PDB file with SEQRES, HELIX, SHEET and CRYST1 records, atoms N, CA, C and O in Angstrom:
SEQRES   1 A   88  MET GLN GLU ILE THR PRO GLU ASP ARG TYR HIS ILE ILE          
SEQRES   2 A   88  LYS ALA GLN MET ASP ALA ASP LYS LYS SER LEU GLU SER          
SEQRES   3 A   88  GLN LYS ALA HIS GLN ASP LEU ASP ARG LEU MET LEU GLU          
SEQRES   4 A   88  LEU ASP TYR LYS TYR GLY LEU ILE THR THR GLY SER THR          
SEQRES   5 A   88  ILE ASP PRO ARG SER GLY ASN ILE VAL PRO PRO GLN LYS          
SEQRES   6 A   88  SER ASP HIS LYS ASN ASN GLY ARG ASP LYS ASP ILE MET          
SEQRES   7 A   88  LEU GLU ASP THR VAL VAL THR ALA THR ASN                      
HELIX    1 AA1 PRO A    6  LYS A   43  1                                  38    
HELIX    2 AA2 LEU A   46  THR A   49  1                                   4    
HELIX    3 AA3 LYS A   75  THR A   87  1                                  13    
SHEET    1 AA1 2 THR A  52  ILE A  53  0                                        
SHEET    2 AA1 2 ILE A  60  VAL A  61 -1                                        
CRYST1    1.000    1.000    1.000  90.00  90.00  90.00 P 1           1          
ATOM      1  N   MET A   1     127.463  77.438 199.409  1.00  0.00           N  
ATOM      2  CA  MET A   1     128.240  78.086 198.538  1.00  0.00           C  
ATOM      3  C   MET A   1     127.580  78.182 197.135  1.00  0.00           C  
ATOM      4  O   MET A   1     126.915  77.308 196.578  1.00  0.00           O  
ATOM      5  N   GLN A   2     127.918  79.502 196.647  1.00  0.00           N  
ATOM      6  CA  GLN A   2     127.441  79.587 195.240  1.00  0.00           C  
ATOM      7  C   GLN A   2     128.427  79.150 194.104  1.00  0.00           C  
ATOM      8  O   GLN A   2     129.628  79.414 194.050  1.00  0.00           O  
ATOM      9  N   GLU A   3     127.596  78.342 193.100  1.00  0.00           N  
ATOM     10  CA  GLU A   3     128.561  77.941 192.129  1.00  0.00           C  
ATOM     11  C   GLU A   3     128.936  79.044 190.917  1.00  0.00           C  
ATOM     12  O   GLU A   3     128.123  79.938 190.683  1.00  0.00           O  
ATOM     13  N   ILE A   4     130.044  78.970 190.240  1.00  0.00           N  
ATOM     14  CA  ILE A   4     130.012  79.953 189.197  1.00  0.00           C  
ATOM     15  C   ILE A   4     129.358  79.358 187.783  1.00  0.00           C  
ATOM     16  O   ILE A   4     129.619  78.201 187.453  1.00  0.00           O  
ATOM     17  N   THR A   5     128.683  80.019 187.140  1.00  0.00           N  
ATOM     18  CA  THR A   5     127.828  79.692 185.936  1.00  0.00           C  
ATOM     19  C   THR A   5     128.572  78.999 185.099  1.00  0.00           C  
ATOM     20  O   THR A   5     129.773  79.156 185.322  1.00  0.00           O  
ATOM     21  N   PRO A   6     128.286  78.176 184.077  1.00  0.00           N  
ATOM     22  CA  PRO A   6     128.986  77.974 183.079  1.00  0.00           C  
ATOM     23  C   PRO A   6     129.476  79.110 182.061  1.00  0.00           C  
ATOM     24  O   PRO A   6     130.579  79.072 181.514  1.00  0.00           O  
ATOM     25  N   GLU A   7     128.701  79.942 181.904  1.00  0.00           N  
ATOM     26  CA  GLU A   7     129.017  81.236 180.916  1.00  0.00           C  
ATOM     27  C   GLU A   7     130.011  81.905 181.776  1.00  0.00           C  
ATOM     28  O   GLU A   7     130.984  82.255 181.107  1.00  0.00           O  
ATOM     29  N   ASP A   8     130.101  82.195 182.982  1.00  0.00           N  
ATOM     30  CA  ASP A   8     131.297  82.820 183.706  1.00  0.00           C  
ATOM     31  C   ASP A   8     132.642  82.201 183.534  1.00  0.00           C  
ATOM     32  O   ASP A   8     133.707  82.736 183.223  1.00  0.00           O  
ATOM     33  N   ARG A   9     132.268  80.533 183.897  1.00  0.00           N  
ATOM     34  CA  ARG A   9     133.388  79.796 183.771  1.00  0.00           C  
ATOM     35  C   ARG A   9     134.197  79.911 182.313  1.00  0.00           C  
ATOM     36  O   ARG A   9     135.426  79.955 182.253  1.00  0.00           O  
ATOM     37  N   TYR A  10     133.442  79.948 181.314  1.00  0.00           N  
ATOM     38  CA  TYR A  10     133.724  80.148 179.878  1.00  0.00           C  
ATOM     39  C   TYR A  10     134.576  81.348 179.813  1.00  0.00           C  
ATOM     40  O   TYR A  10     135.690  81.284 179.293  1.00  0.00           O  
ATOM     41  N   HIS A  11     134.090  82.491 180.339  1.00  0.00           N  
ATOM     42  CA  HIS A  11     134.693  83.650 180.275  1.00  0.00           C  
ATOM     43  C   HIS A  11     136.105  83.683 180.990  1.00  0.00           C  
ATOM     44  O   HIS A  11     137.059  84.263 180.472  1.00  0.00           O  
ATOM     45  N   ILE A  12     136.189  83.034 182.202  1.00  0.00           N  
ATOM     46  CA  ILE A  12     137.356  82.927 182.823  1.00  0.00           C  
ATOM     47  C   ILE A  12     138.416  82.311 182.077  1.00  0.00           C  
ATOM     48  O   ILE A  12     139.499  82.831 181.812  1.00  0.00           O  
ATOM     49  N   ILE A  13     137.961  80.981 181.708  1.00  0.00           N  
ATOM     50  CA  ILE A  13     139.009  80.234 180.775  1.00  0.00           C  
ATOM     51  C   ILE A  13     139.361  80.839 179.451  1.00  0.00           C  
ATOM     52  O   ILE A  13     140.418  80.459 178.946  1.00  0.00           O  
ATOM     53  N   LYS A  14     138.654  81.704 178.825  1.00  0.00           N  
ATOM     54  CA  LYS A  14     138.834  82.571 177.653  1.00  0.00           C  
ATOM     55  C   LYS A  14     139.703  83.591 177.941  1.00  0.00           C  
ATOM     56  O   LYS A  14     140.610  83.815 177.139  1.00  0.00           O  
ATOM     57  N   ALA A  15     139.595  84.270 178.964  1.00  0.00           N  
ATOM     58  CA  ALA A  15     140.285  85.338 179.287  1.00  0.00           C  
ATOM     59  C   ALA A  15     141.889  84.908 179.600  1.00  0.00           C  
ATOM     60  O   ALA A  15     142.836  85.560 179.163  1.00  0.00           O  
ATOM     61  N   GLN A  16     142.018  83.787 180.372  1.00  0.00           N  
ATOM     62  CA  GLN A  16     143.231  83.041 180.712  1.00  0.00           C  
ATOM     63  C   GLN A  16     143.863  82.633 179.319  1.00  0.00           C  
ATOM     64  O   GLN A  16     145.020  83.017 179.147  1.00  0.00           O  
ATOM     65  N   MET A  17     143.241  81.876 178.255  1.00  0.00           N  
ATOM     66  CA  MET A  17     143.667  81.519 177.023  1.00  0.00           C  
ATOM     67  C   MET A  17     144.299  82.850 176.421  1.00  0.00           C  
ATOM     68  O   MET A  17     145.482  82.898 176.085  1.00  0.00           O  
ATOM     69  N   ASP A  18     143.497  83.837 176.317  1.00  0.00           N  
ATOM     70  CA  ASP A  18     143.738  85.068 175.902  1.00  0.00           C  
ATOM     71  C   ASP A  18     145.195  85.780 176.548  1.00  0.00           C  
ATOM     72  O   ASP A  18     145.940  86.437 175.823  1.00  0.00           O  
ATOM     73  N   ALA A  19     145.431  85.586 177.769  1.00  0.00           N  
ATOM     74  CA  ALA A  19     146.620  86.329 178.426  1.00  0.00           C  
ATOM     75  C   ALA A  19     147.697  85.244 177.965  1.00  0.00           C  
ATOM     76  O   ALA A  19     148.789  85.664 177.582  1.00  0.00           O  
ATOM     77  N   ASP A  20     147.436  83.804 177.981  1.00  0.00           N  
ATOM     78  CA  ASP A  20     148.579  82.976 177.475  1.00  0.00           C  
ATOM     79  C   ASP A  20     148.826  83.374 176.052  1.00  0.00           C  
ATOM     80  O   ASP A  20     150.009  83.637 175.838  1.00  0.00           O  
ATOM     81  N   LYS A  21     148.160  83.468 175.195  1.00  0.00           N  
ATOM     82  CA  LYS A  21     148.195  83.877 173.860  1.00  0.00           C  
ATOM     83  C   LYS A  21     149.018  85.172 173.686  1.00  0.00           C  
ATOM     84  O   LYS A  21     149.829  85.147 172.761  1.00  0.00           O  
ATOM     85  N   LYS A  22     148.948  86.225 174.377  1.00  0.00           N  
ATOM     86  CA  LYS A  22     149.575  87.618 174.479  1.00  0.00           C  
ATOM     87  C   LYS A  22     150.961  87.282 174.814  1.00  0.00           C  
ATOM     88  O   LYS A  22     151.924  87.658 174.147  1.00  0.00           O  
ATOM     89  N   SER A  23     151.045  86.390 176.123  1.00  0.00           N  
ATOM     90  CA  SER A  23     152.420  85.832 176.601  1.00  0.00           C  
ATOM     91  C   SER A  23     153.260  85.476 175.426  1.00  0.00           C  
ATOM     92  O   SER A  23     154.271  86.108 175.122  1.00  0.00           O  
ATOM     93  N   LEU A  24     152.777  84.363 174.725  1.00  0.00           N  
ATOM     94  CA  LEU A  24     153.324  83.815 173.717  1.00  0.00           C  
ATOM     95  C   LEU A  24     153.834  84.751 172.633  1.00  0.00           C  
ATOM     96  O   LEU A  24     155.003  84.661 172.259  1.00  0.00           O  
ATOM     97  N   GLU A  25     153.068  85.572 172.159  1.00  0.00           N  
ATOM     98  CA  GLU A  25     153.207  86.630 171.246  1.00  0.00           C  
ATOM     99  C   GLU A  25     154.286  87.493 171.642  1.00  0.00           C  
ATOM    100  O   GLU A  25     155.010  87.968 170.767  1.00  0.00           O  
ATOM    101  N   SER A  26     154.466  87.734 172.770  1.00  0.00           N  
ATOM    102  CA  SER A  26     155.402  88.693 173.430  1.00  0.00           C  
ATOM    103  C   SER A  26     156.921  88.093 173.402  1.00  0.00           C  
ATOM    104  O   SER A  26     157.923  88.770 173.171  1.00  0.00           O  
ATOM    105  N   GLN A  27     156.901  86.613 173.695  1.00  0.00           N  
ATOM    106  CA  GLN A  27     158.121  86.037 173.745  1.00  0.00           C  
ATOM    107  C   GLN A  27     158.724  85.660 172.410  1.00  0.00           C  
ATOM    108  O   GLN A  27     159.914  85.441 172.185  1.00  0.00           O  
ATOM    109  N   LYS A  28     157.440  85.611 171.335  1.00  0.00           N  
ATOM    110  CA  LYS A  28     157.942  85.464 170.021  1.00  0.00           C  
ATOM    111  C   LYS A  28     158.595  86.719 169.355  1.00  0.00           C  
ATOM    112  O   LYS A  28     159.530  86.661 168.556  1.00  0.00           O  
ATOM    113  N   ALA A  29     157.980  87.865 169.790  1.00  0.00           N  
ATOM    114  CA  ALA A  29     158.531  89.234 169.354  1.00  0.00           C  
ATOM    115  C   ALA A  29     159.962  89.516 169.958  1.00  0.00           C  
ATOM    116  O   ALA A  29     160.843  90.116 169.341  1.00  0.00           O  
ATOM    117  N   HIS A  30     160.091  89.008 171.248  1.00  0.00           N  
ATOM    118  CA  HIS A  30     161.379  89.235 171.695  1.00  0.00           C  
ATOM    119  C   HIS A  30     162.399  88.291 171.087  1.00  0.00           C  
ATOM    120  O   HIS A  30     163.586  88.607 171.010  1.00  0.00           O  
ATOM    121  N   GLN A  31     161.936  87.153 170.665  1.00  0.00           N  
ATOM    122  CA  GLN A  31     163.105  86.265 170.103  1.00  0.00           C  
ATOM    123  C   GLN A  31     163.504  86.883 168.705  1.00  0.00           C  
ATOM    124  O   GLN A  31     164.654  87.086 168.316  1.00  0.00           O  
ATOM    125  N   ASP A  32     162.096  87.193 167.891  1.00  0.00           N  
ATOM    126  CA  ASP A  32     162.589  87.992 166.617  1.00  0.00           C  
ATOM    127  C   ASP A  32     163.380  89.162 167.011  1.00  0.00           C  
ATOM    128  O   ASP A  32     164.153  89.514 166.120  1.00  0.00           O  
ATOM    129  N   LEU A  33     163.422  89.946 168.193  1.00  0.00           N  
ATOM    130  CA  LEU A  33     164.467  91.058 167.994  1.00  0.00           C  
ATOM    131  C   LEU A  33     165.703  90.478 168.319  1.00  0.00           C  
ATOM    132  O   LEU A  33     166.670  90.744 167.605  1.00  0.00           O  
ATOM    133  N   ASP A  34     165.858  89.535 169.529  1.00  0.00           N  
ATOM    134  CA  ASP A  34     167.178  88.694 169.280  1.00  0.00           C  
ATOM    135  C   ASP A  34     167.877  88.359 168.184  1.00  0.00           C  
ATOM    136  O   ASP A  34     169.076  88.531 167.965  1.00  0.00           O  
ATOM    137  N   ARG A  35     166.855  87.755 167.349  1.00  0.00           N  
ATOM    138  CA  ARG A  35     167.426  87.457 166.153  1.00  0.00           C  
ATOM    139  C   ARG A  35     168.130  88.337 165.278  1.00  0.00           C  
ATOM    140  O   ARG A  35     169.227  88.145 164.752  1.00  0.00           O  
ATOM    141  N   LEU A  36     167.237  89.500 165.165  1.00  0.00           N  
ATOM    142  CA  LEU A  36     167.721  90.456 164.119  1.00  0.00           C  
ATOM    143  C   LEU A  36     168.835  91.170 164.895  1.00  0.00           C  
ATOM    144  O   LEU A  36     169.712  91.618 164.157  1.00  0.00           O  
ATOM    145  N   MET A  37     169.048  91.428 166.478  1.00  0.00           N  
ATOM    146  CA  MET A  37     170.284  92.008 166.582  1.00  0.00           C  
ATOM    147  C   MET A  37     171.593  91.134 166.595  1.00  0.00           C  
ATOM    148  O   MET A  37     172.749  91.555 166.629  1.00  0.00           O  
ATOM    149  N   LEU A  38     171.141  89.748 166.559  1.00  0.00           N  
ATOM    150  CA  LEU A  38     172.278  88.822 166.151  1.00  0.00           C  
ATOM    151  C   LEU A  38     172.857  89.105 164.680  1.00  0.00           C  
ATOM    152  O   LEU A  38     174.036  89.340 164.414  1.00  0.00           O  
ATOM    153  N   GLU A  39     171.802  89.034 163.797  1.00  0.00           N  
ATOM    154  CA  GLU A  39     172.127  89.310 162.321  1.00  0.00           C  
ATOM    155  C   GLU A  39     172.856  90.733 162.370  1.00  0.00           C  
ATOM    156  O   GLU A  39     173.887  90.777 161.698  1.00  0.00           O  
ATOM    157  N   LEU A  40     172.587  91.626 162.887  1.00  0.00           N  
ATOM    158  CA  LEU A  40     172.905  93.026 162.660  1.00  0.00           C  
ATOM    159  C   LEU A  40     174.539  93.132 163.394  1.00  0.00           C  
ATOM    160  O   LEU A  40     175.461  93.831 162.973  1.00  0.00           O  
ATOM    161  N   ASP A  41     174.559  92.361 164.415  1.00  0.00           N  
ATOM    162  CA  ASP A  41     176.066  92.191 164.838  1.00  0.00           C  
ATOM    163  C   ASP A  41     176.800  91.436 164.118  1.00  0.00           C  
ATOM    164  O   ASP A  41     178.019  91.599 164.183  1.00  0.00           O  
ATOM    165  N   TYR A  42     176.353  90.614 163.415  1.00  0.00           N  
ATOM    166  CA  TYR A  42     177.293  89.934 162.458  1.00  0.00           C  
ATOM    167  C   TYR A  42     177.357  90.702 161.270  1.00  0.00           C  
ATOM    168  O   TYR A  42     178.425  90.629 160.662  1.00  0.00           O  
ATOM    169  N   LYS A  43     176.477  91.415 160.801  1.00  0.00           N  
ATOM    170  CA  LYS A  43     176.639  92.106 159.710  1.00  0.00           C  
ATOM    171  C   LYS A  43     177.696  93.155 160.012  1.00  0.00           C  
ATOM    172  O   LYS A  43     178.601  93.249 159.182  1.00  0.00           O  
ATOM    173  N   TYR A  44     177.720  93.841 160.916  1.00  0.00           N  
ATOM    174  CA  TYR A  44     178.554  95.099 161.227  1.00  0.00           C  
ATOM    175  C   TYR A  44     179.871  94.492 161.842  1.00  0.00           C  
ATOM    176  O   TYR A  44     180.716  95.301 162.227  1.00  0.00           O  
ATOM    177  N   GLY A  45     180.080  93.386 161.947  1.00  0.00           N  
ATOM    178  CA  GLY A  45     181.193  92.916 162.362  1.00  0.00           C  
ATOM    179  C   GLY A  45     181.647  93.342 163.991  1.00  0.00           C  
ATOM    180  O   GLY A  45     182.786  93.637 164.351  1.00  0.00           O  
ATOM    181  N   LEU A  46     180.373  93.282 164.881  1.00  0.00           N  
ATOM    182  CA  LEU A  46     180.368  93.795 166.186  1.00  0.00           C  
ATOM    183  C   LEU A  46     180.813  92.494 167.091  1.00  0.00           C  
ATOM    184  O   LEU A  46     181.443  92.577 168.146  1.00  0.00           O  
ATOM    185  N   ILE A  47     180.405  91.395 166.532  1.00  0.00           N  
ATOM    186  CA  ILE A  47     180.569  89.951 167.633  1.00  0.00           C  
ATOM    187  C   ILE A  47     182.052  90.075 167.803  1.00  0.00           C  
ATOM    188  O   ILE A  47     182.443  89.975 168.965  1.00  0.00           O  
ATOM    189  N   THR A  48     182.983  90.280 166.849  1.00  0.00           N  
ATOM    190  CA  THR A  48     184.401  90.070 167.286  1.00  0.00           C  
ATOM    191  C   THR A  48     184.779  91.294 168.255  1.00  0.00           C  
ATOM    192  O   THR A  48     185.428  91.072 169.277  1.00  0.00           O  
ATOM    193  N   THR A  49     184.409  92.443 167.952  1.00  0.00           N  
ATOM    194  CA  THR A  49     184.809  93.356 168.940  1.00  0.00           C  
ATOM    195  C   THR A  49     184.266  93.532 170.185  1.00  0.00           C  
ATOM    196  O   THR A  49     184.865  94.080 171.111  1.00  0.00           O  
ATOM    197  N   GLY A  50     183.181  93.100 170.245  1.00  0.00           N  
ATOM    198  CA  GLY A  50     182.322  92.939 171.788  1.00  0.00           C  
ATOM    199  C   GLY A  50     181.528  94.107 171.771  1.00  0.00           C  
ATOM    200  O   GLY A  50     180.960  94.408 172.821  1.00  0.00           O  
ATOM    201  N   SER A  51     181.365  94.909 170.652  1.00  0.00           N  
ATOM    202  CA  SER A  51     180.334  96.081 170.748  1.00  0.00           C  
ATOM    203  C   SER A  51     178.943  95.448 170.415  1.00  0.00           C  
ATOM    204  O   SER A  51     178.753  94.345 169.902  1.00  0.00           O  
ATOM    205  N   THR A  52     178.124  96.249 170.758  1.00  0.00           N  
ATOM    206  CA  THR A  52     176.697  95.845 170.584  1.00  0.00           C  
ATOM    207  C   THR A  52     175.688  96.905 169.820  1.00  0.00           C  
ATOM    208  O   THR A  52     176.148  98.044 169.736  1.00  0.00           O  
ATOM    209  N   ILE A  53     174.500  96.716 169.305  1.00  0.00           N  
ATOM    210  CA  ILE A  53     173.774  97.781 169.015  1.00  0.00           C  
ATOM    211  C   ILE A  53     172.695  97.905 169.974  1.00  0.00           C  
ATOM    212  O   ILE A  53     172.075  96.919 170.374  1.00  0.00           O  
ATOM    213  N   ASP A  54     172.425  99.221 170.395  1.00  0.00           N  
ATOM    214  CA  ASP A  54     171.304  99.495 171.341  1.00  0.00           C  
ATOM    215  C   ASP A  54     170.121  99.445 170.659  1.00  0.00           C  
ATOM    216  O   ASP A  54     169.948 100.280 169.772  1.00  0.00           O  
ATOM    217  N   PRO A  55     169.149  98.522 170.924  1.00  0.00           N  
ATOM    218  CA  PRO A  55     167.862  98.192 170.192  1.00  0.00           C  
ATOM    219  C   PRO A  55     166.721  99.589 170.460  1.00  0.00           C  
ATOM    220  O   PRO A  55     165.713  99.701 169.763  1.00  0.00           O  
ATOM    221  N   ARG A  56     166.961 100.284 171.228  1.00  0.00           N  
ATOM    222  CA  ARG A  56     166.181 101.558 171.243  1.00  0.00           C  
ATOM    223  C   ARG A  56     166.692 102.689 170.550  1.00  0.00           C  
ATOM    224  O   ARG A  56     165.891 103.272 169.820  1.00  0.00           O  
ATOM    225  N   SER A  57     167.917 103.149 170.623  1.00  0.00           N  
ATOM    226  CA  SER A  57     168.600 104.049 169.820  1.00  0.00           C  
ATOM    227  C   SER A  57     169.027 103.682 168.560  1.00  0.00           C  
ATOM    228  O   SER A  57     169.112 104.541 167.683  1.00  0.00           O  
ATOM    229  N   GLY A  58     169.378 102.239 168.291  1.00  0.00           N  
ATOM    230  CA  GLY A  58     170.024 101.900 167.045  1.00  0.00           C  
ATOM    231  C   GLY A  58     171.540 102.632 166.986  1.00  0.00           C  
ATOM    232  O   GLY A  58     172.102 102.772 165.900  1.00  0.00           O  
ATOM    233  N   ASN A  59     172.094 103.043 168.123  1.00  0.00           N  
ATOM    234  CA  ASN A  59     173.447 103.240 168.202  1.00  0.00           C  
ATOM    235  C   ASN A  59     174.241 102.025 168.583  1.00  0.00           C  
ATOM    236  O   ASN A  59     173.831 101.134 169.328  1.00  0.00           O  
ATOM    237  N   ILE A  60     175.590 102.081 167.916  1.00  0.00           N  
ATOM    238  CA  ILE A  60     176.519 100.964 168.266  1.00  0.00           C  
ATOM    239  C   ILE A  60     177.051 101.431 169.485  1.00  0.00           C  
ATOM    240  O   ILE A  60     177.499 102.575 169.566  1.00  0.00           O  
ATOM    241  N   VAL A  61     177.042 100.609 170.495  1.00  0.00           N  
ATOM    242  CA  VAL A  61     177.614 100.654 172.002  1.00  0.00           C  
ATOM    243  C   VAL A  61     179.065 100.102 171.963  1.00  0.00           C  
ATOM    244  O   VAL A  61     179.252  99.079 171.304  1.00  0.00           O  
ATOM    245  N   PRO A  62     180.055 100.652 172.572  1.00  0.00           N  
ATOM    246  CA  PRO A  62     181.359 100.034 172.727  1.00  0.00           C  
ATOM    247  C   PRO A  62     181.137  98.846 173.885  1.00  0.00           C  
ATOM    248  O   PRO A  62     180.181  98.856 174.661  1.00  0.00           O  
ATOM    249  N   PRO A  63     182.058  97.942 173.872  1.00  0.00           N  
ATOM    250  CA  PRO A  63     182.095  96.889 174.751  1.00  0.00           C  
ATOM    251  C   PRO A  63     182.144  97.550 176.315  1.00  0.00           C  
ATOM    252  O   PRO A  63     182.778  98.592 176.485  1.00  0.00           O  
ATOM    253  N   GLN A  64     181.604  97.046 177.192  1.00  0.00           N  
ATOM    254  CA  GLN A  64     181.519  97.141 178.671  1.00  0.00           C  
ATOM    255  C   GLN A  64     182.655  96.880 179.199  1.00  0.00           C  
ATOM    256  O   GLN A  64     183.100  95.756 178.966  1.00  0.00           O  
ATOM    257  N   LYS A  65     183.402  97.726 179.985  1.00  0.00           N  
ATOM    258  CA  LYS A  65     184.539  97.341 180.959  1.00  0.00           C  
ATOM    259  C   LYS A  65     184.032  96.640 182.131  1.00  0.00           C  
ATOM    260  O   LYS A  65     183.372  97.154 183.033  1.00  0.00           O  
ATOM    261  N   SER A  66     184.418  95.347 182.037  1.00  0.00           N  
ATOM    262  CA  SER A  66     183.973  94.391 183.469  1.00  0.00           C  
ATOM    263  C   SER A  66     184.822  94.474 184.593  1.00  0.00           C  
ATOM    264  O   SER A  66     186.035  94.340 184.431  1.00  0.00           O  
ATOM    265  N   ASP A  67     184.407  94.650 185.565  1.00  0.00           N  
ATOM    266  CA  ASP A  67     184.998  94.339 186.837  1.00  0.00           C  
ATOM    267  C   ASP A  67     185.278  92.663 187.283  1.00  0.00           C  
ATOM    268  O   ASP A  67     185.915  92.313 188.276  1.00  0.00           O  
ATOM    269  N   HIS A  68     184.777  91.955 186.507  1.00  0.00           N  
ATOM    270  CA  HIS A  68     185.145  90.659 186.709  1.00  0.00           C  
ATOM    271  C   HIS A  68     186.510  90.376 186.333  1.00  0.00           C  
ATOM    272  O   HIS A  68     187.033  90.833 185.316  1.00  0.00           O  
ATOM    273  N   LYS A  69     187.170  89.503 187.291  1.00  0.00           N  
ATOM    274  CA  LYS A  69     188.417  89.307 187.144  1.00  0.00           C  
ATOM    275  C   LYS A  69     188.690  87.917 186.583  1.00  0.00           C  
ATOM    276  O   LYS A  69     188.069  86.979 187.083  1.00  0.00           O  
ATOM    277  N   ASN A  70     189.635  87.665 185.505  1.00  0.00           N  
ATOM    278  CA  ASN A  70     189.706  86.534 184.822  1.00  0.00           C  
ATOM    279  C   ASN A  70     191.165  86.046 185.124  1.00  0.00           C  
ATOM    280  O   ASN A  70     191.665  85.103 184.511  1.00  0.00           O  
ATOM    281  N   ASN A  71     191.749  86.673 186.005  1.00  0.00           N  
ATOM    282  CA  ASN A  71     193.265  85.970 186.404  1.00  0.00           C  
ATOM    283  C   ASN A  71     194.200  86.355 185.261  1.00  0.00           C  
ATOM    284  O   ASN A  71     195.179  85.657 185.000  1.00  0.00           O  
ATOM    285  N   GLY A  72     193.920  87.403 184.614  1.00  0.00           N  
ATOM    286  CA  GLY A  72     194.963  87.854 183.624  1.00  0.00           C  
ATOM    287  C   GLY A  72     194.656  87.368 182.074  1.00  0.00           C  
ATOM    288  O   GLY A  72     195.069  87.892 181.039  1.00  0.00           O  
ATOM    289  N   ARG A  73     193.891  86.323 182.211  1.00  0.00           N  
ATOM    290  CA  ARG A  73     193.592  85.654 180.948  1.00  0.00           C  
ATOM    291  C   ARG A  73     192.771  86.454 180.089  1.00  0.00           C  
ATOM    292  O   ARG A  73     191.796  87.047 180.551  1.00  0.00           O  
ATOM    293  N   ASP A  74     193.152  86.536 178.601  1.00  0.00           N  
ATOM    294  CA  ASP A  74     192.373  87.160 177.676  1.00  0.00           C  
ATOM    295  C   ASP A  74     190.890  86.493 177.342  1.00  0.00           C  
ATOM    296  O   ASP A  74     190.579  85.308 177.225  1.00  0.00           O  
ATOM    297  N   LYS A  75     190.088  87.705 177.232  1.00  0.00           N  
ATOM    298  CA  LYS A  75     188.435  87.202 177.205  1.00  0.00           C  
ATOM    299  C   LYS A  75     188.344  86.232 175.810  1.00  0.00           C  
ATOM    300  O   LYS A  75     187.446  85.389 175.795  1.00  0.00           O  
ATOM    301  N   ASP A  76     189.296  86.336 174.586  1.00  0.00           N  
ATOM    302  CA  ASP A  76     189.148  85.578 173.445  1.00  0.00           C  
ATOM    303  C   ASP A  76     189.698  84.143 173.995  1.00  0.00           C  
ATOM    304  O   ASP A  76     189.032  83.113 173.885  1.00  0.00           O  
ATOM    305  N   ILE A  77     190.773  84.185 174.500  1.00  0.00           N  
ATOM    306  CA  ILE A  77     191.304  82.686 174.985  1.00  0.00           C  
ATOM    307  C   ILE A  77     190.506  81.945 175.931  1.00  0.00           C  
ATOM    308  O   ILE A  77     190.411  80.719 175.892  1.00  0.00           O  
ATOM    309  N   MET A  78     189.883  82.742 176.851  1.00  0.00           N  
ATOM    310  CA  MET A  78     188.711  82.078 177.623  1.00  0.00           C  
ATOM    311  C   MET A  78     187.519  81.430 176.732  1.00  0.00           C  
ATOM    312  O   MET A  78     187.085  80.324 177.054  1.00  0.00           O  
ATOM    313  N   LEU A  79     187.010  82.093 175.653  1.00  0.00           N  
ATOM    314  CA  LEU A  79     186.188  81.759 175.014  1.00  0.00           C  
ATOM    315  C   LEU A  79     186.492  80.537 174.020  1.00  0.00           C  
ATOM    316  O   LEU A  79     185.733  79.605 173.754  1.00  0.00           O  
ATOM    317  N   GLU A  80     187.852  80.778 173.511  1.00  0.00           N  
ATOM    318  CA  GLU A  80     188.436  79.437 172.829  1.00  0.00           C  
ATOM    319  C   GLU A  80     188.552  78.244 173.787  1.00  0.00           C  
ATOM    320  O   GLU A  80     188.245  77.167 173.277  1.00  0.00           O  
ATOM    321  N   ASP A  81     188.903  78.220 174.973  1.00  0.00           N  
ATOM    322  CA  ASP A  81     188.828  77.427 176.027  1.00  0.00           C  
ATOM    323  C   ASP A  81     187.641  76.557 176.214  1.00  0.00           C  
ATOM    324  O   ASP A  81     187.561  75.330 176.284  1.00  0.00           O  
ATOM    325  N   THR A  82     186.643  77.583 176.284  1.00  0.00           N  
ATOM    326  CA  THR A  82     185.113  76.825 176.624  1.00  0.00           C  
ATOM    327  C   THR A  82     184.893  76.202 175.316  1.00  0.00           C  
ATOM    328  O   THR A  82     184.644  74.999 175.399  1.00  0.00           O  
ATOM    329  N   VAL A  83     184.918  76.740 174.010  1.00  0.00           N  
ATOM    330  CA  VAL A  83     184.606  76.029 172.967  1.00  0.00           C  
ATOM    331  C   VAL A  83     184.937  74.546 172.817  1.00  0.00           C  
ATOM    332  O   VAL A  83     184.234  73.583 172.511  1.00  0.00           O  
ATOM    333  N   VAL A  84     186.562  74.695 173.210  1.00  0.00           N  
ATOM    334  CA  VAL A  84     187.170  73.430 173.113  1.00  0.00           C  
ATOM    335  C   VAL A  84     186.616  72.367 173.981  1.00  0.00           C  
ATOM    336  O   VAL A  84     186.394  71.230 173.566  1.00  0.00           O  
ATOM    337  N   THR A  85     186.381  72.786 175.282  1.00  0.00           N  
ATOM    338  CA  THR A  85     185.825  72.137 176.271  1.00  0.00           C  
ATOM    339  C   THR A  85     184.644  71.428 175.881  1.00  0.00           C  
ATOM    340  O   THR A  85     184.443  70.241 176.139  1.00  0.00           O  
ATOM    341  N   ALA A  86     183.775  72.271 175.180  1.00  0.00           N  
ATOM    342  CA  ALA A  86     182.421  71.771 174.825  1.00  0.00           C  
ATOM    343  C   ALA A  86     182.430  70.799 173.923  1.00  0.00           C  
ATOM    344  O   ALA A  86     181.598  69.905 174.072  1.00  0.00           O  
ATOM    345  N   THR A  87     183.455  70.728 172.664  1.00  0.00           N  
ATOM    346  CA  THR A  87     183.429  69.878 171.879  1.00  0.00           C  
ATOM    347  C   THR A  87     183.978  68.514 172.232  1.00  0.00           C  
ATOM    348  O   THR A  87     183.636  67.513 171.603  1.00  0.00           O  
ATOM    349  N   ASN A  88     185.026  68.468 173.472  1.00  0.00           N  
ATOM    350  CA  ASN A  88     185.495  67.258 173.750  1.00  0.00           C  
ATOM    351  C   ASN A  88     184.505  66.246 174.540  1.00  0.00           C  
ATOM    352  O   ASN A  88     184.883  65.111 174.826  1.00  0.00           O  
TER     353      ASN A  88                                                      
END                                                                             
């Protein structure tokens, strides 16, 4: 069986490290986008209304109607219950 030369092994490891670096850069860019979207949602008061900003078009998107059943409870009340539960 033939062994990989040290030079080829170096190129393989370097390529893997480059791929890992690009993956981390991509994750950072996505995190930066999420942070900016949160700041803009706060700036335009969209957090309380449930609306969001579409990052591709820059348009404000109204809240989505959910088919999720919440047993007649208001979404805001459910959020308050969650916050109270989390702090206890």
